[in-house]
Short mmCIF file of C-alpha atoms and ligand atoms in Angstrom, two decimals:
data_model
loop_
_atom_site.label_atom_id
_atom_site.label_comp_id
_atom_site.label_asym_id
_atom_site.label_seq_id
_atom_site.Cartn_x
_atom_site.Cartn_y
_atom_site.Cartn_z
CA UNK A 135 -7.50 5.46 21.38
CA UNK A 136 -9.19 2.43 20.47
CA UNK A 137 -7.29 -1.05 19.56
CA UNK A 138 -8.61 -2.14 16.13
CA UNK A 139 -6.84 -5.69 15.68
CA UNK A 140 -4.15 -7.75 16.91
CA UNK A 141 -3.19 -9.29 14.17
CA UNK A 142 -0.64 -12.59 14.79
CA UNK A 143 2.55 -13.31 13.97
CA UNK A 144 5.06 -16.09 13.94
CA UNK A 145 6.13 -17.02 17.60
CA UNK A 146 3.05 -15.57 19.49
CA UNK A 147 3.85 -11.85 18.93
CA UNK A 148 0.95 -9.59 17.70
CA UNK A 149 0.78 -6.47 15.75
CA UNK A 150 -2.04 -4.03 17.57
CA UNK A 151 -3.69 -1.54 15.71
CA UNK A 152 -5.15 1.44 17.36
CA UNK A 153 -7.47 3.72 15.83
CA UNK A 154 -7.16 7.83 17.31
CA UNK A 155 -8.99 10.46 16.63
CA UNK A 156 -7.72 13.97 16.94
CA UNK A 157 -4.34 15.07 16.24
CA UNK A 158 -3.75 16.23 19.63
CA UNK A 159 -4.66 12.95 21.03
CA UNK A 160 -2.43 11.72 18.64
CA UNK A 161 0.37 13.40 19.77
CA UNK A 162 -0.08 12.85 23.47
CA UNK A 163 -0.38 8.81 22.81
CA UNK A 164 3.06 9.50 21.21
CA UNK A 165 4.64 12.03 23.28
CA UNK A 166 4.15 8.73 25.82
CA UNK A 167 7.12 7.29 23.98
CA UNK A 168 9.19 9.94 25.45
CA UNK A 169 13.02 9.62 26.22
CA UNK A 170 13.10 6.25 25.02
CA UNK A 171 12.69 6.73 21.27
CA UNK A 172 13.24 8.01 17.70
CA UNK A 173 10.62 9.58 15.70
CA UNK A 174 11.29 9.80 11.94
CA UNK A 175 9.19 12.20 10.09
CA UNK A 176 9.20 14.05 6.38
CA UNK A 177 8.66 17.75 6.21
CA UNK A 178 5.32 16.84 5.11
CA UNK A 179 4.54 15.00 8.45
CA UNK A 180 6.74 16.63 11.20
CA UNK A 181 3.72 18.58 11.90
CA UNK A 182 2.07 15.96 13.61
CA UNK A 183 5.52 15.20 15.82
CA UNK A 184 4.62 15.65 19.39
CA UNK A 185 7.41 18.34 20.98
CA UNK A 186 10.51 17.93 22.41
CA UNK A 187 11.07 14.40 21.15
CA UNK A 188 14.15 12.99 19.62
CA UNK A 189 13.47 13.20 15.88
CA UNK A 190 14.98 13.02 12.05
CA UNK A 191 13.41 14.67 9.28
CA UNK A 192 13.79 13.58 5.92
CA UNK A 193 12.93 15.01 2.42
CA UNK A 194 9.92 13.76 1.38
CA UNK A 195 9.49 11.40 -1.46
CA UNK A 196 10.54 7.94 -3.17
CA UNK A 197 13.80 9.06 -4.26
CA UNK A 198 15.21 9.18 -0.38
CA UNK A 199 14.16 5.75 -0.17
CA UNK A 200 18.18 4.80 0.10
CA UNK A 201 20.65 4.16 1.90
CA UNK A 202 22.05 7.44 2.92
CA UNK A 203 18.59 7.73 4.46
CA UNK A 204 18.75 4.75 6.44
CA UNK A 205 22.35 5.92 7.70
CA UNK A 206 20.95 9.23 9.16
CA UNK A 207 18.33 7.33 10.81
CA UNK A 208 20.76 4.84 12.07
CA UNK A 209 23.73 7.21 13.22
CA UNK A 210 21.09 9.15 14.59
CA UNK A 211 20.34 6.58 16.57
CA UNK A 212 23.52 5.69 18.05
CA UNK A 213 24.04 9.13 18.63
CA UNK A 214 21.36 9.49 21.10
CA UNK A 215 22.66 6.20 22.79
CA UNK A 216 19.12 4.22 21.81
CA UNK A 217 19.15 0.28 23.30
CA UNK A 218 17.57 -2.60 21.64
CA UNK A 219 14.60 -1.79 23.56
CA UNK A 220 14.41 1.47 22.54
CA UNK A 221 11.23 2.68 19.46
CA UNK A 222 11.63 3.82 15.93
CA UNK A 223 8.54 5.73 15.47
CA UNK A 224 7.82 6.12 11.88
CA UNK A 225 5.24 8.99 11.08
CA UNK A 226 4.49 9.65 7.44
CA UNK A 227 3.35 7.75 4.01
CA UNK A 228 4.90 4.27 3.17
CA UNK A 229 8.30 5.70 2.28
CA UNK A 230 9.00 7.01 5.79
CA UNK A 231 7.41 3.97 7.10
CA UNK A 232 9.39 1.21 5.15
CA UNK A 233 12.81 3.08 5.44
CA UNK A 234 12.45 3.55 9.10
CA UNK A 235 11.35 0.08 9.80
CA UNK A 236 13.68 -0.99 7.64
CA UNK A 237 16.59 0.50 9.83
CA UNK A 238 14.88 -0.68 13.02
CA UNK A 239 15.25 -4.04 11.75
CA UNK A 240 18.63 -3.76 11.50
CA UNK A 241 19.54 -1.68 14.69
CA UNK A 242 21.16 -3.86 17.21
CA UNK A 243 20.01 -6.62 15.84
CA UNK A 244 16.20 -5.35 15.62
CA UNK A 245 14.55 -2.62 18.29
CA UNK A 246 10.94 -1.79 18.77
CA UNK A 247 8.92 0.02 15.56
CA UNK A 248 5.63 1.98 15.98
CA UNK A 249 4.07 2.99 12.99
CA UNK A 250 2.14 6.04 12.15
CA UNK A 251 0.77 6.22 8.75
CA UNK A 252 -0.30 9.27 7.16
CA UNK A 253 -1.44 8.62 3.56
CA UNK A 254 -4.37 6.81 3.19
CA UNK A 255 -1.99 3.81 0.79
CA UNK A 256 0.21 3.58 3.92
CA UNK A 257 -2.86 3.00 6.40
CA UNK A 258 -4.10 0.30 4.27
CA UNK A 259 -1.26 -1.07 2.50
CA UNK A 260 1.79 -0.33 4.25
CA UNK A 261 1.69 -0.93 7.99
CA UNK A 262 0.81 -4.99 8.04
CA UNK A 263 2.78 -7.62 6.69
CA UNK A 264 6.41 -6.92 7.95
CA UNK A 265 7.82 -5.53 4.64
CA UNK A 266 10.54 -3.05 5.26
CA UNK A 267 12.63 -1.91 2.65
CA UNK A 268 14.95 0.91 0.66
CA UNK A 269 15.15 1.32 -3.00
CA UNK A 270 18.42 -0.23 -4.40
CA UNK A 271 20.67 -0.15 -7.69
CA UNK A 272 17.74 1.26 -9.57
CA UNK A 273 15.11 -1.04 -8.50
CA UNK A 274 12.20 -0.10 -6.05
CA UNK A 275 12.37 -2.24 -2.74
CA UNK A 276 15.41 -4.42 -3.47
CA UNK A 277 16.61 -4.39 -0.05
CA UNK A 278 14.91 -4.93 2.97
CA UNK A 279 13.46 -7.61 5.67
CA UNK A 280 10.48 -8.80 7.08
CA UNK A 281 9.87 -7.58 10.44
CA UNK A 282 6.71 -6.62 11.83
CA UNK A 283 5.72 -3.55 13.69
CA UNK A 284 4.48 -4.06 17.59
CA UNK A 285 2.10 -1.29 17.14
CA UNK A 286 0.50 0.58 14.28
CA UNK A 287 -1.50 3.77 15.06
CA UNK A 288 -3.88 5.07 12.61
CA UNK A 289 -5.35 8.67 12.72
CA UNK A 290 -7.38 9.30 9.91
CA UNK A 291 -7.36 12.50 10.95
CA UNK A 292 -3.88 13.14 9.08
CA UNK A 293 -5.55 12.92 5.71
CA UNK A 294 -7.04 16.13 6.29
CA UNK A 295 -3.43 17.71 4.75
CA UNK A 296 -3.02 14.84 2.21
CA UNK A 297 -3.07 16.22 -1.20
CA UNK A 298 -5.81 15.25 -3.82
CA UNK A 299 -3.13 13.06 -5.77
CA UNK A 300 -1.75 11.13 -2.94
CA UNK A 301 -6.04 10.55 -1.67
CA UNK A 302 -6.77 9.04 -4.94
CA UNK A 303 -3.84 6.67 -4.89
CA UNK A 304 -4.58 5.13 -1.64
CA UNK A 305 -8.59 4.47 -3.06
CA UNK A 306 -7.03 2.49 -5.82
CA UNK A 307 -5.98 0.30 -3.31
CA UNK A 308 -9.19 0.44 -1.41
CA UNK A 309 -10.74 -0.29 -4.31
CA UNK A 310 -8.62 -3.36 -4.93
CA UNK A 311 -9.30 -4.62 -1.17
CA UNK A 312 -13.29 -4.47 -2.35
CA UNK A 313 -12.63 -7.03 -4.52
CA UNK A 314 -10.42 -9.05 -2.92
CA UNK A 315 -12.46 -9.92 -0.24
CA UNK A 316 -14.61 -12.70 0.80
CA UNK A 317 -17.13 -10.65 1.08
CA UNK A 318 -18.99 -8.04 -0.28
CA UNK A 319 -18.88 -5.37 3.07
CA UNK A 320 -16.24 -3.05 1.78
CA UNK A 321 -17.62 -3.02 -2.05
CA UNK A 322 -21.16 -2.37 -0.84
CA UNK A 323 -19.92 0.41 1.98
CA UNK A 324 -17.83 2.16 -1.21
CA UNK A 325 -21.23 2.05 -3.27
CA UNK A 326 -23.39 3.64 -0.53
CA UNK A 327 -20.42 6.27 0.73
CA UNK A 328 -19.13 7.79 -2.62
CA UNK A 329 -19.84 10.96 -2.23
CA UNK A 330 -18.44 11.06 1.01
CA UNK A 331 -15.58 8.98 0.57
CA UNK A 332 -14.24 11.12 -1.98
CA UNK A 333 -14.32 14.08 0.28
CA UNK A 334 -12.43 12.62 3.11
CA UNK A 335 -15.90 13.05 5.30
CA UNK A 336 -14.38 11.71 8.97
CA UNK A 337 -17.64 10.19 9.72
CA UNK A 338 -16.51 7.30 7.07
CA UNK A 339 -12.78 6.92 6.71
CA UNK A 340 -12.63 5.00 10.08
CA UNK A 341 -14.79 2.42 9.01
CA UNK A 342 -13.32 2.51 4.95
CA UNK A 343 -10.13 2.01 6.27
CA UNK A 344 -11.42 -0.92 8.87
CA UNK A 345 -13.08 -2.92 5.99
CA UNK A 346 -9.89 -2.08 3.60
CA UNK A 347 -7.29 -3.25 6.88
CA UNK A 348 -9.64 -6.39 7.68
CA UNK A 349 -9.29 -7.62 3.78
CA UNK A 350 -5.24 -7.27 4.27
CA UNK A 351 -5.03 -8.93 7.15
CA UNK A 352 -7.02 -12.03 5.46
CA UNK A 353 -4.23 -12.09 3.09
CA UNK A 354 -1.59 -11.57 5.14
CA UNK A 355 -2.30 -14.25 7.80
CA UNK A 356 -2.96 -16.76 5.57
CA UNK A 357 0.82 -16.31 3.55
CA UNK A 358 3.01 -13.91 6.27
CA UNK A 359 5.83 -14.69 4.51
CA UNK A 360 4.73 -14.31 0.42
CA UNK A 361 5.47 -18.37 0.01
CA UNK A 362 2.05 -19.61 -0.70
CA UNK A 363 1.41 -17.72 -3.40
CA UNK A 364 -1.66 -16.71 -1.80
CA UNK A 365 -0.76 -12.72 -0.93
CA UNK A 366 0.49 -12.41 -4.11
CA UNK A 367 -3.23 -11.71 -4.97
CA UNK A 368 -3.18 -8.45 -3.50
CA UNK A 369 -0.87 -7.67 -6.39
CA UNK A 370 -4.57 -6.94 -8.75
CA UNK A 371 -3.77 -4.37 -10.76
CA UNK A 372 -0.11 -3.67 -10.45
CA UNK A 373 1.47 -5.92 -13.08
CA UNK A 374 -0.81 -4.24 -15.93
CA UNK A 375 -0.63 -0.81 -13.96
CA UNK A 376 3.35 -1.09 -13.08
CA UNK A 377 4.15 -1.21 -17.01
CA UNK A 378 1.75 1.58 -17.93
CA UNK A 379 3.68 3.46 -14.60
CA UNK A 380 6.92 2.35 -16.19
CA UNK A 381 5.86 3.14 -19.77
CA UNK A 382 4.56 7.09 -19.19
CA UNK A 383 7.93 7.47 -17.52
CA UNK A 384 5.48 7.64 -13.71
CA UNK A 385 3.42 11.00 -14.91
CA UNK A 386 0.61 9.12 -14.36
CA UNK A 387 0.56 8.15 -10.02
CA UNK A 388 0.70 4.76 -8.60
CA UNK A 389 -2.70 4.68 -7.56
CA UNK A 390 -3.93 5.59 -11.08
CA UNK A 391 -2.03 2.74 -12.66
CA UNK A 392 -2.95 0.38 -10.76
CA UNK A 393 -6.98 1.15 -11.05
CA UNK A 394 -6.76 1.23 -14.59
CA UNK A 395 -4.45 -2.22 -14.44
CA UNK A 396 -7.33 -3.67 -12.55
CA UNK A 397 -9.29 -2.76 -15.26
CA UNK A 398 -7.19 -4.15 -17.49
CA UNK A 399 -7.28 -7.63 -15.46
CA UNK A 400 -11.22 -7.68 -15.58
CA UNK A 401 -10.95 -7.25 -19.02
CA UNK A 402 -8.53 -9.98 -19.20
CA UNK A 403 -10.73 -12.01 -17.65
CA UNK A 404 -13.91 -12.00 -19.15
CA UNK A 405 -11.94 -12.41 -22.68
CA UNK A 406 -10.69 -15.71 -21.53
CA UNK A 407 -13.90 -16.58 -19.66
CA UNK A 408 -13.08 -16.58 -16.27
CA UNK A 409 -14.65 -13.30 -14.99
CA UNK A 410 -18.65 -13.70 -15.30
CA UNK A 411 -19.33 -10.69 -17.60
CA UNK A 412 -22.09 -9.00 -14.69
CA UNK A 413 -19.06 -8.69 -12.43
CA UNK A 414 -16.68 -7.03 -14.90
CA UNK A 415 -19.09 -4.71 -15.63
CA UNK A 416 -19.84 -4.43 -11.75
CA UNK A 417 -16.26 -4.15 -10.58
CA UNK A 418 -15.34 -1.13 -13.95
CA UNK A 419 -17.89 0.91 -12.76
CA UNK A 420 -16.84 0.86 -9.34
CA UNK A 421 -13.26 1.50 -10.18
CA UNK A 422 -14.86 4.49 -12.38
CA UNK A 423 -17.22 5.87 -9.59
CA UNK A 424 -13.72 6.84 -7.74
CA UNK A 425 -12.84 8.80 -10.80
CA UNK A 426 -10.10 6.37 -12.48
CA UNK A 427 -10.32 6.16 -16.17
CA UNK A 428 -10.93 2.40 -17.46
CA UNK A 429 -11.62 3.71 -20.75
CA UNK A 430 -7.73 4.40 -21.95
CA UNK A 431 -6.29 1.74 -24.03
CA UNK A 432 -2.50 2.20 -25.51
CA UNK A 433 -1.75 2.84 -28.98
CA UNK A 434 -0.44 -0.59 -30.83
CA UNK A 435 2.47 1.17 -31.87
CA UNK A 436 3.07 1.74 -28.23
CA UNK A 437 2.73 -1.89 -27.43
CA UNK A 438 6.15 -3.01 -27.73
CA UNK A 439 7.20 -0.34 -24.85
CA UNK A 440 4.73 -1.71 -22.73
CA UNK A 441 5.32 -5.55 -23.53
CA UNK A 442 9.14 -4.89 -22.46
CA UNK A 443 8.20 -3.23 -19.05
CA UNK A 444 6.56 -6.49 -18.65
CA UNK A 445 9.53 -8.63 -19.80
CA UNK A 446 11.12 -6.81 -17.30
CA UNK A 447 8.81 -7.77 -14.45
CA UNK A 448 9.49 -11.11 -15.63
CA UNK A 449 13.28 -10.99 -15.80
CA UNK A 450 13.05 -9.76 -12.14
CA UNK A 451 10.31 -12.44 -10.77
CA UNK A 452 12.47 -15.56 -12.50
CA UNK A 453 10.94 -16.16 -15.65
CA UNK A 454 6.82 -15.80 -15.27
CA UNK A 455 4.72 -13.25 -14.81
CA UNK A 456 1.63 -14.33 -13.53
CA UNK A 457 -1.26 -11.78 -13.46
CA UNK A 458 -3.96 -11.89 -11.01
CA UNK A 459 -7.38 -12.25 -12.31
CA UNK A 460 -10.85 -12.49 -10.82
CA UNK A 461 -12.76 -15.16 -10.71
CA UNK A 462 -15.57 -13.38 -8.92
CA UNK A 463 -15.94 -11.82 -5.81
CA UNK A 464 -12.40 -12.65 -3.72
CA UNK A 465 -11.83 -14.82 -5.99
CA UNK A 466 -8.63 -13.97 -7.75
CA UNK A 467 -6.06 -17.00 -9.45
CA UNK A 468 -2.91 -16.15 -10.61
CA UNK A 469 -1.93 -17.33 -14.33
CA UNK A 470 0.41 -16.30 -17.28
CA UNK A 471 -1.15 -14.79 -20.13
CA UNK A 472 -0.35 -14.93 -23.91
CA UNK A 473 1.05 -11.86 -25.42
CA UNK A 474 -2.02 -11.69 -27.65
CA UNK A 475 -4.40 -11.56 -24.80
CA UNK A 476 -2.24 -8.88 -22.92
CA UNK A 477 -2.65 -6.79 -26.29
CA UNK A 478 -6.31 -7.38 -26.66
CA UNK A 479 -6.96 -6.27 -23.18
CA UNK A 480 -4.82 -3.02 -23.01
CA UNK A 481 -4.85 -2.52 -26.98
CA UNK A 482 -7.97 -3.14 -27.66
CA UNK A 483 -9.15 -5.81 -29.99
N1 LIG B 457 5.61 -2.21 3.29
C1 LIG B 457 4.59 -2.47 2.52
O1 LIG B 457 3.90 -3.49 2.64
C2 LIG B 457 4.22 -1.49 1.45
C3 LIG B 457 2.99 -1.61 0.77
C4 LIG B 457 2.65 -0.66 -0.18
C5 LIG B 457 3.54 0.38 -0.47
N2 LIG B 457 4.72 0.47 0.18
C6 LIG B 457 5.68 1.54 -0.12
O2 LIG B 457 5.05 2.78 0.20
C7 LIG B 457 5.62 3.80 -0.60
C8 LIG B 457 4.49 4.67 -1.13
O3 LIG B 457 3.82 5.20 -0.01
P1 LIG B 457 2.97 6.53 -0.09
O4 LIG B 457 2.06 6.45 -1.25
O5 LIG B 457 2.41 6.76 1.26
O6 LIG B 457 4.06 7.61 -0.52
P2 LIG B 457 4.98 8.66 0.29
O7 LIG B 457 5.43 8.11 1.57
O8 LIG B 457 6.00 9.10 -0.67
O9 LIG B 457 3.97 9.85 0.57
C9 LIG B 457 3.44 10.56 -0.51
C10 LIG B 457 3.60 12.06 -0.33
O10 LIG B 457 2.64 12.52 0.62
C11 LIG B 457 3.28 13.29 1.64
N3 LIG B 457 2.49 13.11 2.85
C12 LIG B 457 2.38 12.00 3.59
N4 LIG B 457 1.44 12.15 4.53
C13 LIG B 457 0.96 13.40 4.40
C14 LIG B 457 -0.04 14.15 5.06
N5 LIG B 457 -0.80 13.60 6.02
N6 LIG B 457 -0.26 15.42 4.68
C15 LIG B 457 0.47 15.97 3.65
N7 LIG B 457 1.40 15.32 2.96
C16 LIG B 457 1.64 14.04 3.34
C17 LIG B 457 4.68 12.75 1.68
O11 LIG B 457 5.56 13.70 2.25
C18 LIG B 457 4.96 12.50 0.20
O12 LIG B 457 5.32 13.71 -0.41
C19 LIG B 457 6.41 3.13 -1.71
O13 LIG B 457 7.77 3.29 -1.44
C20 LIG B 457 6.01 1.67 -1.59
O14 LIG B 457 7.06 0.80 -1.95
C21 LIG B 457 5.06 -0.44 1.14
#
């Protein structure tokens, strides 16, 4: 086991991130939990549950994002007479790990949370930044808290069972992270690893998923709580990408809309002259080299749909949608656009 970061938080705490390799270590660094903890799991995960431990498994997938779910995990809890200072260990994709930190929040107050992610969106996306959170009254993380895990433990290992779908998603968001950081180490690692980046070679997910984790953590720090305006950056992508989502009635997968949303946004953005032309063309045929299609554009007749998915957005975030846009490399500023130009870039002209 190897400690990654310790990322800060308010009051002095710290978030460490360990890096393990090898399920089996895995589940001895977790079996080291022992009496004193919960371990949530989906049936996709509990294989990597160490034995004998207290555990809950869920069915997997976004729709047991909910409350009932947080209830099991809660009464669970109480059942097995957990203290504050007891751990919710969380071991599967971001649902598990939002809807079990989510009810460790609340648990007496707030108890310990480990987090073991399993998808490769969860390991970069989902384990900093405090953001816990159920599904609620239709809309997708309505309820939840902030509240930082004390340790995250990453075994890339895991993604071994991932399926193909789930693999791709998390790259659009690696792919995102290239381009949102101050410098160019992740975008010119992607370049040089394709080939074995896109089949899950273990000799370079430890270091993707470093670059991708050091790129959130520059966001994160700098906003912790989303009031700067700042994190909202790492956003690229998903207003475009959320509306498609919400427009194909989500056959098309998260990761999918939100590389061809960044697409979109570079498109955007060299229309209205703020993304130098070279690095649009740079940035598309990175997003393509991971094999996301920038080439789709929606019918006019279809633009309507997809204009009120984005009213939508807007009804939710208080009247503006402001899409993130690239000024270059980690550059991105957040600003409304006209209908016109939102039609032009998904549309075509
Ligand atoms: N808290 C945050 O900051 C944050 C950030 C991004 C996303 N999220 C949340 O994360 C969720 C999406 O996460 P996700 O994409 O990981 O989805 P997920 O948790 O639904 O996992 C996707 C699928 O993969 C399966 N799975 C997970 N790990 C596996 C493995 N190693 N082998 C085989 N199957 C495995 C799961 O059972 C599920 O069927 C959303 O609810 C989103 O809101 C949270």
């Amino acid at each position: 086991m190897e400690k990654m970061f310790s990322v800060p938080l308010k009051g002095g705490a710290y978030t460490d991130v360990f890096s393990i390799s090898g399920i089996e270590n895995l589940r001895e660094v977790l079996q080291s939990y022992g009496d004193n903890s919960l371990f949530v799991a989906d049936a996709n995960t509990a294989c990597y549950l160490p034995s004998g431990v207290e555990s809950i498994i869920l069915p997997p997938g976004e729709k047991e994002k909910n409350w009932a779910s947080v209830d099991r995990i809660l009464s669970k809890a109480l059942s097995i007479g957990m203290a504050r200072d007891s751990v919710f260990v969380a071991v599967g994709g971001g649902v598990i790990l939002d809807m079990t930190a989510f009810a460790s929040s609340l648990y007496m107050r707030g108890a310990r949370t480990v987090l073991v992610p399993t998808t490769l969106l969860s390991m970069v996306d989902a384990t900093l930044g405090g953001k816990t959170g159920i599904d609620y009254g239709g809309g997708k993380n309505l309820v939840g808290t902030f509240y930082p895990a004390e340790s995250v433990m990453i075994a890339s290992d895991t993604l071994k069972t991932l399926p193909d779908r789930e693999y791709k998603c998390g790259l659009g968001e690696v792919v995102k992270h290239a381009f949102l950081s101050s410098d160019r180490r992740l975008h010119d690692f992607l370049d040089c690893n394709k080939k074995a980046v896109m089949e899950r070679d273990s000799s370079v997910l430890g270091e993707m998923i470093r670059l991708s984790l050091e790129v959130k953590i520059e966001y994160i720090t700098k906003d912790p709580e989303e009031k700067k305006g700042i994190r909202s950056a790492l956003n690229l992508g998903h207003t475009f990408g959320h509306a498609l989502e919400a427009m194909r009635g989500f056959e098309i997968s998260h990761g999918e809309g939100v590389a061809w949303g960044m697409g979109r946004a570079f498109d955007a953005g060299r229309m209205l002259g703020i993304t130098p032309t070279e690095y649009a063309d740079e940035a598309l045929s990175l997003i393509r080299d991971f094999g996301f299609d920038t080439s789709y554009r929606i019918s006019k007749d279809d633009f309507p749909a997809f204009y009120s998915a984005i009213a939508k957005d807007k009804k939710k975030k208080g009247g503006e949608v402001r899409f993130v846009l690239m000024e270059g490399q980690g550059k991105p500023v957040l600003l409304p656009l006209e209908q016109s130009t939102i039609m032009e870039a998904v549309a075509g002209a």
